[in-house]
Tab-separated table of C-alpha atoms in Angstrom:
chain	number	residue	atom	x	y	z
A	1	UNK	CA	-5.109	-21.790	1.716
A	2	UNK	CA	-2.074	-23.818	2.792
A	3	UNK	CA	-2.381	-25.807	-0.437
A	4	UNK	CA	-2.383	-22.562	-2.438
A	5	UNK	CA	0.669	-21.323	-0.563
A	6	UNK	CA	2.583	-24.534	-1.173
A	7	UNK	CA	1.626	-24.521	-4.837
A	8	UNK	CA	2.786	-20.939	-5.328
A	9	UNK	CA	6.137	-21.335	-3.555
A	10	UNK	CA	8.810	-20.091	-5.923
A	11	UNK	CA	11.126	-22.555	-7.671
A	12	UNK	CA	14.867	-22.122	-8.115
A	13	UNK	CA	15.834	-19.442	-10.639
A	14	UNK	CA	18.835	-21.450	-11.849
A	15	UNK	CA	18.576	-22.717	-15.424
A	16	UNK	CA	20.491	-25.524	-17.064
A	17	UNK	CA	23.437	-24.441	-19.201
A	18	UNK	CA	21.894	-26.603	-21.908
A	19	UNK	CA	18.649	-24.615	-21.983
A	20	UNK	CA	17.418	-23.349	-25.331
A	21	UNK	CA	18.551	-19.867	-26.358
A	22	UNK	CA	14.903	-18.777	-26.679
A	23	UNK	CA	14.637	-18.793	-22.868
A	24	UNK	CA	16.823	-15.676	-22.885
A	25	UNK	CA	13.634	-13.808	-23.775
A	26	UNK	CA	12.070	-14.762	-20.435
A	27	UNK	CA	12.717	-13.603	-16.870
A	28	UNK	CA	14.419	-16.603	-15.257
A	29	UNK	CA	13.143	-15.555	-11.814
A	30	UNK	CA	9.596	-16.273	-12.967
A	31	UNK	CA	6.505	-14.107	-13.173
A	32	UNK	CA	5.698	-11.144	-10.975
A	33	UNK	CA	2.760	-13.123	-9.571
A	34	UNK	CA	5.081	-15.732	-8.057
A	35	UNK	CA	7.264	-13.041	-6.482
A	36	UNK	CA	4.429	-11.031	-4.958
A	37	UNK	CA	2.532	-14.095	-3.719
A	38	UNK	CA	5.662	-15.408	-2.013
A	39	UNK	CA	6.189	-11.986	-0.391
A	40	UNK	CA	2.550	-11.859	0.705
A	41	UNK	CA	2.808	-15.303	2.283
A	42	UNK	CA	6.040	-14.382	4.077
A	43	UNK	CA	4.490	-11.266	5.642
A	44	UNK	CA	0.971	-12.683	6.050
A	45	UNK	CA	-0.391	-9.860	3.925
A	46	UNK	CA	-3.890	-9.668	2.468
A	47	UNK	CA	-3.249	-10.754	-1.109
A	48	UNK	CA	-5.183	-8.701	-3.654
A	49	UNK	CA	-2.576	-9.389	-6.301
A	50	UNK	CA	-3.219	-12.449	-8.418
A	51	UNK	CA	-6.588	-12.655	-10.167
A	52	UNK	CA	-7.994	-15.902	-8.858
A	53	UNK	CA	-11.436	-15.585	-7.228
A	54	UNK	CA	-11.996	-16.454	-3.592
A	55	UNK	CA	-15.791	-16.298	-3.901
A	56	UNK	CA	-17.754	-19.533	-3.374
A	57	UNK	CA	-18.235	-21.584	-6.537
A	58	UNK	CA	-21.997	-21.965	-7.183
A	59	UNK	CA	-23.520	-25.325	-6.392
A	60	UNK	CA	-24.649	-26.026	-9.980
A	61	UNK	CA	-21.040	-25.767	-11.190
A	62	UNK	CA	-19.783	-28.115	-8.479
A	63	UNK	CA	-22.630	-30.504	-9.261
A	64	UNK	CA	-21.630	-30.451	-12.925
A	65	UNK	CA	-18.087	-31.491	-12.020
A	66	UNK	CA	-19.377	-34.308	-9.825
A	67	UNK	CA	-21.699	-35.491	-12.581
A	68	UNK	CA	-18.892	-35.442	-15.139
A	69	UNK	CA	-16.499	-37.560	-13.076
A	70	UNK	CA	-19.242	-39.972	-11.965
A	71	UNK	CA	-19.472	-41.474	-15.434
A	72	UNK	CA	-17.966	-44.960	-15.407
A	73	UNK	CA	-15.998	-44.734	-18.636
A	74	UNK	CA	-16.090	-42.280	-21.514
A	75	UNK	CA	-15.605	-38.947	-19.750
A	76	UNK	CA	-12.392	-40.372	-18.275
A	77	UNK	CA	-10.851	-40.975	-21.713
A	78	UNK	CA	-9.437	-38.758	-24.434
A	79	UNK	CA	-12.067	-36.611	-26.059
A	80	UNK	CA	-12.051	-35.055	-29.506
A	81	UNK	CA	-8.811	-33.102	-30.029
A	82	UNK	CA	-10.553	-30.020	-31.437
A	83	UNK	CA	-12.898	-29.859	-28.438
A	84	UNK	CA	-15.308	-31.996	-26.467
A	85	UNK	CA	-18.504	-32.247	-28.582
A	86	UNK	CA	-20.905	-31.182	-25.853
A	87	UNK	CA	-18.795	-28.137	-24.969
A	88	UNK	CA	-18.231	-26.829	-28.493
A	89	UNK	CA	-21.949	-27.214	-29.183
A	90	UNK	CA	-22.767	-25.221	-26.055
A	91	UNK	CA	-20.253	-22.538	-27.047
A	92	UNK	CA	-21.758	-22.284	-30.515
A	93	UNK	CA	-25.173	-21.722	-28.977
A	94	UNK	CA	-23.817	-19.185	-26.442
A	95	UNK	CA	-22.159	-17.033	-29.110
A	96	UNK	CA	-24.895	-17.204	-31.765
A	97	UNK	CA	-26.443	-13.839	-30.823
A	98	UNK	CA	-23.140	-12.200	-29.862
A	99	UNK	CA	-21.036	-12.647	-32.973
A	100	UNK	CA	-23.820	-12.315	-35.496
A	101	UNK	CA	-23.427	-15.743	-37.057
A	102	UNK	CA	-23.870	-19.350	-36.025
A	103	UNK	CA	-20.520	-21.025	-35.469
A	104	UNK	CA	-19.969	-24.511	-36.804
A	105	UNK	CA	-18.997	-26.233	-33.554
A	106	UNK	CA	-16.926	-28.856	-35.380
A	107	UNK	CA	-14.799	-26.540	-37.515
A	108	UNK	CA	-14.841	-23.017	-36.023
A	109	UNK	CA	-14.029	-23.720	-32.361
A	110	UNK	CA	-11.044	-25.399	-30.699
A	111	UNK	CA	-10.809	-25.812	-26.940
A	112	UNK	CA	-7.502	-25.207	-25.161
A	113	UNK	CA	-5.818	-25.540	-21.777
A	114	UNK	CA	-7.055	-22.163	-20.609
A	115	UNK	CA	-6.817	-18.958	-22.604
A	116	UNK	CA	-3.056	-18.919	-22.026
A	117	UNK	CA	-2.606	-22.003	-24.188
A	118	UNK	CA	-4.928	-20.393	-26.723
A	119	UNK	CA	-2.578	-17.395	-26.882
A	120	UNK	CA	0.558	-19.518	-27.197
A	121	UNK	CA	-0.883	-21.944	-29.745
A	122	UNK	CA	-2.316	-19.110	-31.844
A	123	UNK	CA	1.070	-17.400	-31.996
A	124	UNK	CA	2.782	-20.668	-32.929
A	125	UNK	CA	0.224	-21.181	-35.674
A	126	UNK	CA	0.416	-17.690	-37.171
A	127	UNK	CA	3.951	-16.387	-36.832
A	128	UNK	CA	7.017	-16.933	-38.964
A	129	UNK	CA	10.423	-15.648	-37.768
A	130	UNK	CA	10.455	-11.854	-37.768
A	131	UNK	CA	6.691	-11.354	-38.012
A	132	UNK	CA	5.513	-8.438	-35.879
A	133	UNK	CA	2.508	-8.359	-33.556
A	134	UNK	CA	1.143	-5.107	-32.120
A	135	UNK	CA	0.319	-5.047	-28.410
A	136	UNK	CA	-1.461	-2.324	-26.474
A	137	UNK	CA	0.375	-1.842	-23.207
A	138	UNK	CA	-0.290	-2.508	-20.413
A	139	UNK	CA	-0.979	-6.078	-21.526
A	140	UNK	CA	-1.401	-9.586	-20.157
A	141	UNK	CA	2.182	-10.744	-19.706
A	142	UNK	CA	1.718	-13.953	-21.708
A	143	UNK	CA	1.333	-11.977	-24.946
A	144	UNK	CA	4.972	-10.951	-25.543
A	145	UNK	CA	6.301	-14.260	-24.201
A	146	UNK	CA	4.144	-16.251	-26.642
A	147	UNK	CA	5.129	-13.955	-29.518
A	148	UNK	CA	8.861	-14.249	-28.850
A	149	UNK	CA	8.771	-18.002	-28.257
A	150	UNK	CA	7.120	-18.260	-31.682
A	151	UNK	CA	9.888	-16.270	-33.370
A	152	UNK	CA	7.827	-13.107	-33.602
A	153	UNK	CA	8.518	-9.539	-32.526
A	154	UNK	CA	6.170	-7.635	-30.190
A	155	UNK	CA	5.603	-3.991	-31.102
A	156	UNK	CA	3.966	-1.892	-28.418
A	157	UNK	CA	1.674	1.113	-28.437
A	158	UNK	CA	0.385	2.794	-25.290
A	159	UNK	CA	-3.083	2.639	-23.838
A	160	UNK	CA	-2.563	5.712	-21.704
A	161	UNK	CA	-4.330	7.657	-18.942
A	162	UNK	CA	-4.578	11.457	-19.005
A	163	UNK	CA	-1.269	13.262	-18.572
A	164	UNK	CA	-2.659	16.124	-16.485
A	165	UNK	CA	-4.625	14.162	-13.868
A	166	UNK	CA	-5.236	10.638	-12.571
A	167	UNK	CA	-7.689	8.537	-14.566
A	168	UNK	CA	-11.100	8.518	-12.868
A	169	UNK	CA	-12.589	5.677	-14.924
A	170	UNK	CA	-11.151	3.052	-17.239
A	171	UNK	CA	-12.678	4.992	-20.122
A	172	UNK	CA	-10.075	7.684	-19.463
A	173	UNK	CA	-7.369	5.330	-20.755
A	174	UNK	CA	-7.091	6.011	-24.492
A	175	UNK	CA	-5.329	4.569	-27.519
A	176	UNK	CA	-3.968	7.084	-30.023
A	177	UNK	CA	-5.115	5.663	-33.349
A	178	UNK	CA	-2.442	7.576	-35.258
A	179	UNK	CA	0.184	5.883	-33.108
A	180	UNK	CA	-1.415	2.509	-33.803
A	181	UNK	CA	-1.382	3.166	-37.534
A	182	UNK	CA	2.256	4.288	-37.402
A	183	UNK	CA	3.222	1.043	-35.652
A	184	UNK	CA	2.184	-1.040	-38.666
A	185	UNK	CA	5.059	-2.095	-40.937
A	186	UNK	CA	5.337	-4.530	-43.855
A	187	UNK	CA	6.263	-7.175	-41.251
A	188	UNK	CA	3.129	-6.696	-39.124
A	189	UNK	CA	1.031	-9.868	-39.065
A	190	UNK	CA	-1.458	-9.319	-36.268
A	191	UNK	CA	-2.602	-7.223	-33.337
A	192	UNK	CA	-4.102	-8.019	-29.949
A	193	UNK	CA	-7.121	-6.262	-28.471
A	194	UNK	CA	-8.218	-7.149	-24.934
A	195	UNK	CA	-11.835	-6.358	-24.002
A	196	UNK	CA	-12.618	-5.837	-21.146
A	197	UNK	CA	-9.007	-4.910	-20.642
A	198	UNK	CA	-6.639	-6.430	-18.086
A	199	UNK	CA	-5.365	-4.632	-16.037
A	200	UNK	CA	-7.198	-1.361	-16.773
A	201	UNK	CA	-10.799	-2.644	-16.896
A	202	UNK	CA	-11.523	-0.632	-20.032
A	203	UNK	CA	-14.578	-1.633	-22.062
A	204	UNK	CA	-13.878	-0.507	-25.595
A	205	UNK	CA	-16.486	1.649	-27.302
A	206	UNK	CA	-17.863	0.788	-30.707
A	207	UNK	CA	-16.240	3.919	-32.140
A	208	UNK	CA	-12.805	2.902	-30.808
A	209	UNK	CA	-13.138	-0.653	-32.085
A	210	UNK	CA	-14.319	0.492	-35.501
A	211	UNK	CA	-11.156	2.579	-35.798
A	212	UNK	CA	-9.025	-0.430	-34.872
A	213	UNK	CA	-11.026	-2.528	-37.340
A	214	UNK	CA	-10.405	-0.021	-40.129
A	215	UNK	CA	-6.641	-0.263	-39.567
A	216	UNK	CA	-6.818	-4.071	-39.480
A	217	UNK	CA	-8.756	-4.049	-42.760
A	218	UNK	CA	-6.459	-1.533	-44.448
A	219	UNK	CA	-3.294	-3.490	-43.647
A	220	UNK	CA	-4.823	-6.992	-43.809
A	221	UNK	CA	-4.016	-7.822	-40.176
A	222	UNK	CA	-5.254	-10.743	-38.125
A	223	UNK	CA	-6.894	-9.614	-34.889
A	224	UNK	CA	-6.584	-11.683	-31.717
A	225	UNK	CA	-9.527	-10.594	-29.567
A	226	UNK	CA	-8.878	-11.646	-25.967
A	227	UNK	CA	-12.353	-11.429	-24.442
A	228	UNK	CA	-12.029	-13.668	-21.387
A	229	UNK	CA	-13.796	-11.097	-19.154
A	230	UNK	CA	-16.725	-10.680	-21.565
A	231	UNK	CA	-19.409	-11.635	-18.996
A	232	UNK	CA	-18.115	-9.090	-16.460
A	233	UNK	CA	-19.158	-5.729	-17.895
A	234	UNK	CA	-20.723	-3.481	-15.276
A	235	UNK	CA	-23.873	-1.385	-15.393
A	236	UNK	CA	-21.985	1.930	-15.318
A	237	UNK	CA	-19.972	1.043	-18.425
A	238	UNK	CA	-20.625	3.585	-21.200
A	239	UNK	CA	-20.774	0.683	-23.660
A	240	UNK	CA	-22.144	-2.844	-23.498
A	241	UNK	CA	-19.832	-5.700	-24.419
A	242	UNK	CA	-19.305	-5.746	-28.182
A	243	UNK	CA	-17.379	-8.687	-29.576
A	244	UNK	CA	-14.755	-7.571	-32.055
A	245	UNK	CA	-15.647	-10.370	-34.469
A	246	UNK	CA	-19.201	-8.997	-34.683
A	247	UNK	CA	-18.023	-5.750	-36.330
A	248	UNK	CA	-18.633	-5.459	-40.084
A	249	UNK	CA	-16.099	-7.540	-42.011
A	250	UNK	CA	-14.114	-8.569	-38.936
A	251	UNK	CA	-15.149	-12.196	-38.402
A	252	UNK	CA	-13.005	-13.352	-41.334
A	253	UNK	CA	-9.828	-11.946	-39.732
A	254	UNK	CA	-10.489	-12.408	-35.990
A	255	UNK	CA	-9.551	-15.184	-33.594
A	256	UNK	CA	-11.578	-14.759	-30.409
A	257	UNK	CA	-10.264	-16.122	-27.113
A	258	UNK	CA	-12.452	-17.107	-24.158
A	259	UNK	CA	-12.197	-18.837	-20.799
A	260	UNK	CA	-14.417	-20.905	-18.536
A	261	UNK	CA	-12.094	-19.931	-15.681
A	262	UNK	CA	-13.126	-16.276	-15.915
A	263	UNK	CA	-16.704	-16.986	-16.993
A	264	UNK	CA	-17.472	-19.177	-13.958
A	265	UNK	CA	-14.756	-18.167	-11.480
A	266	UNK	CA	-13.005	-21.554	-11.705
A	267	UNK	CA	-9.523	-20.610	-12.861
A	268	UNK	CA	-8.132	-23.994	-11.803
A	269	UNK	CA	-10.192	-25.794	-14.435
A	270	UNK	CA	-8.020	-24.319	-17.215
A	271	UNK	CA	-10.579	-24.568	-20.006
A	272	UNK	CA	-10.302	-21.989	-22.775
A	273	UNK	CA	-11.028	-21.731	-26.489
A	274	UNK	CA	-10.357	-20.076	-29.810
A	275	UNK	CA	-13.150	-19.401	-32.245
A	276	UNK	CA	-13.191	-17.876	-35.685
A	277	UNK	CA	-13.187	-18.648	-39.389
A	278	UNK	CA	-12.522	-22.270	-40.269
A	279	UNK	CA	-9.146	-21.774	-41.954
A	280	UNK	CA	-7.686	-19.825	-39.015
A	281	UNK	CA	-9.054	-22.245	-36.422
A	282	UNK	CA	-7.694	-25.181	-38.431
A	283	UNK	CA	-4.245	-23.557	-38.293
A	284	UNK	CA	-4.510	-23.196	-34.512
A	285	UNK	CA	-5.593	-26.814	-34.158
A	286	UNK	CA	-2.613	-28.025	-36.216
A	287	UNK	CA	-0.357	-26.797	-33.394
A	288	UNK	CA	-2.748	-27.715	-30.582
A	289	UNK	CA	-2.858	-31.389	-31.605
A	290	UNK	CA	0.910	-31.726	-31.123
A	291	UNK	CA	1.041	-29.493	-28.057
A	292	UNK	CA	-1.552	-30.946	-25.665
A	293	UNK	CA	-3.653	-33.010	-28.141
A	294	UNK	CA	-6.851	-32.628	-26.118
A	295	UNK	CA	-8.075	-30.899	-22.988
A	296	UNK	CA	-9.157	-32.750	-19.838
A	297	UNK	CA	-12.413	-34.498	-20.737
A	298	UNK	CA	-14.427	-34.461	-17.486
A	299	UNK	CA	-13.898	-30.732	-16.958
A	300	UNK	CA	-14.907	-29.984	-20.547
A	301	UNK	CA	-18.060	-32.002	-19.893
A	302	UNK	CA	-18.632	-30.101	-16.645
A	303	UNK	CA	-18.009	-26.791	-18.411
A	304	UNK	CA	-20.629	-27.709	-21.006
A	305	UNK	CA	-23.202	-28.658	-18.360
A	306	UNK	CA	-22.502	-25.399	-16.481
A	307	UNK	CA	-22.788	-23.279	-19.609
A	308	UNK	CA	-26.065	-24.946	-20.585
A	309	UNK	CA	-27.430	-24.155	-17.111
A	310	UNK	CA	-26.140	-20.562	-17.146
A	311	UNK	CA	-27.766	-19.835	-20.504
A	312	UNK	CA	-31.139	-20.853	-19.063
A	313	UNK	CA	-30.763	-18.752	-15.896
A	314	UNK	CA	-29.715	-15.265	-14.796
A	315	UNK	CA	-26.283	-16.506	-13.634
A	316	UNK	CA	-24.189	-14.075	-15.678
A	317	UNK	CA	-26.320	-11.090	-14.670
A	318	UNK	CA	-26.161	-11.985	-10.976
A	319	UNK	CA	-22.437	-12.711	-11.108
A	320	UNK	CA	-21.698	-9.373	-12.767
A	321	UNK	CA	-23.797	-7.643	-10.093
A	322	UNK	CA	-21.817	-9.365	-7.328
A	323	UNK	CA	-18.474	-8.430	-8.863
A	324	UNK	CA	-19.618	-4.839	-9.265
A	325	UNK	CA	-20.456	-4.708	-5.559
A	326	UNK	CA	-17.011	-6.045	-4.716
A	327	UNK	CA	-15.417	-3.554	-7.096
A	328	UNK	CA	-17.250	-0.681	-5.400
A	329	UNK	CA	-16.136	-1.863	-1.977
A	330	UNK	CA	-12.495	-2.056	-3.082
A	331	UNK	CA	-12.710	1.409	-4.668
A	332	UNK	CA	-13.869	2.757	-1.286
A	333	UNK	CA	-11.099	0.918	0.588
A	334	UNK	CA	-8.394	2.248	-1.728
A	335	UNK	CA	-9.774	5.801	-1.651
A	336	UNK	CA	-9.882	5.794	2.142
A	337	UNK	CA	-6.263	4.614	2.141
A	338	UNK	CA	-5.308	7.753	0.213
A	339	UNK	CA	-4.808	6.117	-3.160
A	340	UNK	CA	-6.555	7.273	-6.347
A	341	UNK	CA	-8.274	4.282	-7.978
A	342	UNK	CA	-9.495	4.145	-11.560
A	343	UNK	CA	-13.079	2.863	-11.681
A	344	UNK	CA	-13.027	-0.156	-14.043
A	345	UNK	CA	-16.022	-0.839	-16.258
A	346	UNK	CA	-15.285	-4.551	-16.525
A	347	UNK	CA	-13.031	-7.408	-15.488
A	348	UNK	CA	-11.365	-8.322	-12.181
A	349	UNK	CA	-8.987	-5.447	-11.442
A	350	UNK	CA	-8.571	-1.877	-10.230
A	351	UNK	CA	-5.579	0.240	-11.229
A	352	UNK	CA	-4.786	2.751	-8.502
A	353	UNK	CA	-2.464	5.751	-8.549
A	354	UNK	CA	-0.029	5.452	-5.613
A	355	UNK	CA	1.491	8.925	-5.794
A	356	UNK	CA	0.294	9.610	-2.238
A	357	UNK	CA	2.811	7.050	-0.914
A	358	UNK	CA	5.813	8.976	-2.228
A	359	UNK	CA	6.922	10.345	1.153
A	360	UNK	CA	7.090	6.903	2.787
A	361	UNK	CA	8.596	4.813	-0.008
A	362	UNK	CA	12.251	3.805	0.179
A	363	UNK	CA	14.482	5.422	-2.410
A	364	UNK	CA	15.623	3.512	-5.469
A	365	UNK	CA	19.150	3.241	-4.037
A	366	UNK	CA	18.012	2.151	-0.565
A	367	UNK	CA	15.702	-0.490	-2.009
A	368	UNK	CA	18.131	-1.459	-4.782
A	369	UNK	CA	15.158	-1.186	-7.138
A	370	UNK	CA	14.729	1.458	-9.827
A	371	UNK	CA	11.115	0.527	-10.637
A	372	UNK	CA	8.902	2.669	-8.450
A	373	UNK	CA	5.836	0.438	-8.740
A	374	UNK	CA	7.833	-2.555	-7.461
A	375	UNK	CA	9.017	-0.471	-4.516
A	376	UNK	CA	5.453	0.652	-3.819
A	377	UNK	CA	3.962	-2.847	-4.013
A	378	UNK	CA	6.714	-4.362	-1.868
A	379	UNK	CA	6.252	-1.570	0.657
A	380	UNK	CA	2.492	-2.060	0.793
A	381	UNK	CA	3.052	-5.766	1.359
A	382	UNK	CA	5.748	-5.570	4.037
A	383	UNK	CA	4.665	-2.409	5.866
A	384	UNK	CA	0.931	-2.039	5.217
A	385	UNK	CA	-0.010	-5.694	4.944
A	386	UNK	CA	-1.755	-5.519	1.549
A	387	UNK	CA	-0.386	-7.000	-1.675
A	388	UNK	CA	-0.937	-5.643	-5.178
A	389	UNK	CA	0.803	-6.277	-8.496
A	390	UNK	CA	3.285	-3.740	-9.936
A	391	UNK	CA	2.009	-3.017	-13.446
A	392	UNK	CA	5.389	-2.447	-15.086
A	393	UNK	CA	5.297	-6.251	-15.476
A	394	UNK	CA	2.653	-5.531	-18.120
A	395	UNK	CA	4.897	-3.157	-20.078
A	396	UNK	CA	7.841	-3.717	-22.375
A	397	UNK	CA	11.142	-3.262	-20.580
A	398	UNK	CA	12.782	-0.738	-22.820
A	399	UNK	CA	13.669	2.915	-22.668
A	400	UNK	CA	10.598	5.121	-22.755
A	401	UNK	CA	8.053	2.319	-22.930
A	402	UNK	CA	5.035	3.511	-21.017
A	403	UNK	CA	6.885	6.493	-19.562
A	404	UNK	CA	6.058	7.066	-15.899
A	405	UNK	CA	2.622	5.480	-16.100
A	406	UNK	CA	3.362	2.031	-14.647
A	407	UNK	CA	5.576	3.480	-11.929
A	408	UNK	CA	2.705	5.484	-10.456
A	409	UNK	CA	0.212	2.613	-10.352
A	410	UNK	CA	-0.571	-0.679	-8.653
A	411	UNK	CA	-3.075	-3.348	-9.708
A	412	UNK	CA	-5.530	-4.696	-7.130
A	413	UNK	CA	-7.941	-7.624	-7.670
A	414	UNK	CA	-11.555	-7.438	-6.473
A	415	UNK	CA	-12.496	-11.008	-7.470
A	416	UNK	CA	-12.189	-11.704	-3.754
A	417	UNK	CA	-14.577	-12.200	-0.864
A	418	UNK	CA	-15.853	-9.090	0.871
A	419	UNK	CA	-14.178	-10.372	4.030
A	420	UNK	CA	-10.805	-10.284	2.281
A	421	UNK	CA	-11.414	-6.825	0.800
A	422	UNK	CA	-12.546	-5.524	4.196
A	423	UNK	CA	-9.458	-7.079	5.798
A	424	UNK	CA	-7.330	-5.054	3.378
A	425	UNK	CA	-9.184	-1.931	4.499
A	426	UNK	CA	-8.421	-2.777	8.125
A	427	UNK	CA	-4.714	-3.258	7.327
A	428	UNK	CA	-4.562	0.105	5.579
A	429	UNK	CA	-6.324	1.725	8.535
A	430	UNK	CA	-3.951	0.192	11.084
A	431	UNK	CA	-0.952	1.397	9.088
A	432	UNK	CA	-2.405	4.899	8.747
A	433	UNK	CA	-2.994	5.235	12.486
A	434	UNK	CA	0.451	3.858	13.298
A	435	UNK	CA	2.121	6.156	10.771
A	436	UNK	CA	0.312	9.219	12.179
A	437	UNK	CA	1.300	8.267	15.721
A	438	UNK	CA	4.949	7.978	14.734
A	439	UNK	CA	4.879	11.373	13.048
A	440	UNK	CA	3.386	12.967	16.149
A	441	UNK	CA	6.257	11.652	18.279
A	442	UNK	CA	8.846	13.208	16.016
């Protein structure tokens, strides 16, 4: 834990005067994850913010890593730039019955330094200056950064909860397809769809995806399907995981992103991939070869060994069951704390409505912070001892973007040990009792 705290200590926010103008697109103070982790460490809060698992890594995965680094020579050298042969072959086998076609492991898959590099490299490969990419907000915060650093323009549409009540499940968050259609212009090159969705946990239905597919087909758009949480779809989801590329006619226009980090709960390995039609994957690789050239060989070997084992066992089923149990426990903790959580059908996260905290939050002027969700998450960290992520970080910062939705919510991670989730419940309980006692004295 001390190592994690040292690693996540925030760097200086001062930039060189000689920095490239493109950095103006980025927040020089860093990501919201760095800020909230530093605040959690300072106040010794239970950190349910950043989505790295604290569950034990299964023995077969650790054994695979040991085996990979025990080789005397070749797994310590550069591997194939497009992807380590054993890993791309395993990925081709894994996806054969999910995409509806057998991927050529040598030409239709490229491995990357995590899914984040896959996002960045894909944008560099696809976008010319001024090209537009449609995002459904809230979104993973790397999307707009990668688009802008590639000379593109993010265009946002809302994935929104009901306006007359809190969302009860992630299925309550809806995309207005007319709004999506209206967002397409002659400059639109691509759109992102994230399934299961971070941070909402929405598992898209076939009907919803078919409507998105129809728009992509009509306007000849490339679809970037971020499906890193694909193995974490829960039993109460109204729809099983459907890969976007498996829809009729969509493989030819879809780049699918995946991640060993999310698949096996080893986010520090930073092994991701893009897969799709040969000509699109070749374009991605053209950038990848001059960006990182190749991904760390022994961990690609270990990822391949782990995936081969998982495909012959019930690992993914058991892992999803465990995460669902942890999700249910966190839902109970948040409900007992007076928040209104949205039940996610997949992924790592719970979005919770924090309207019940209104009477105890500092005002915007007192906190010198206009964003309500930042005030709420800072308050929960400093006063209640539990850290979450303010979701306005996953929205475009412009007038009207997302309305009041991000301000009312906080994102909590349940990819944590039950001990940590229970500790959060204890912190909430202590605060509640203390707050009631103070009110009684007044």
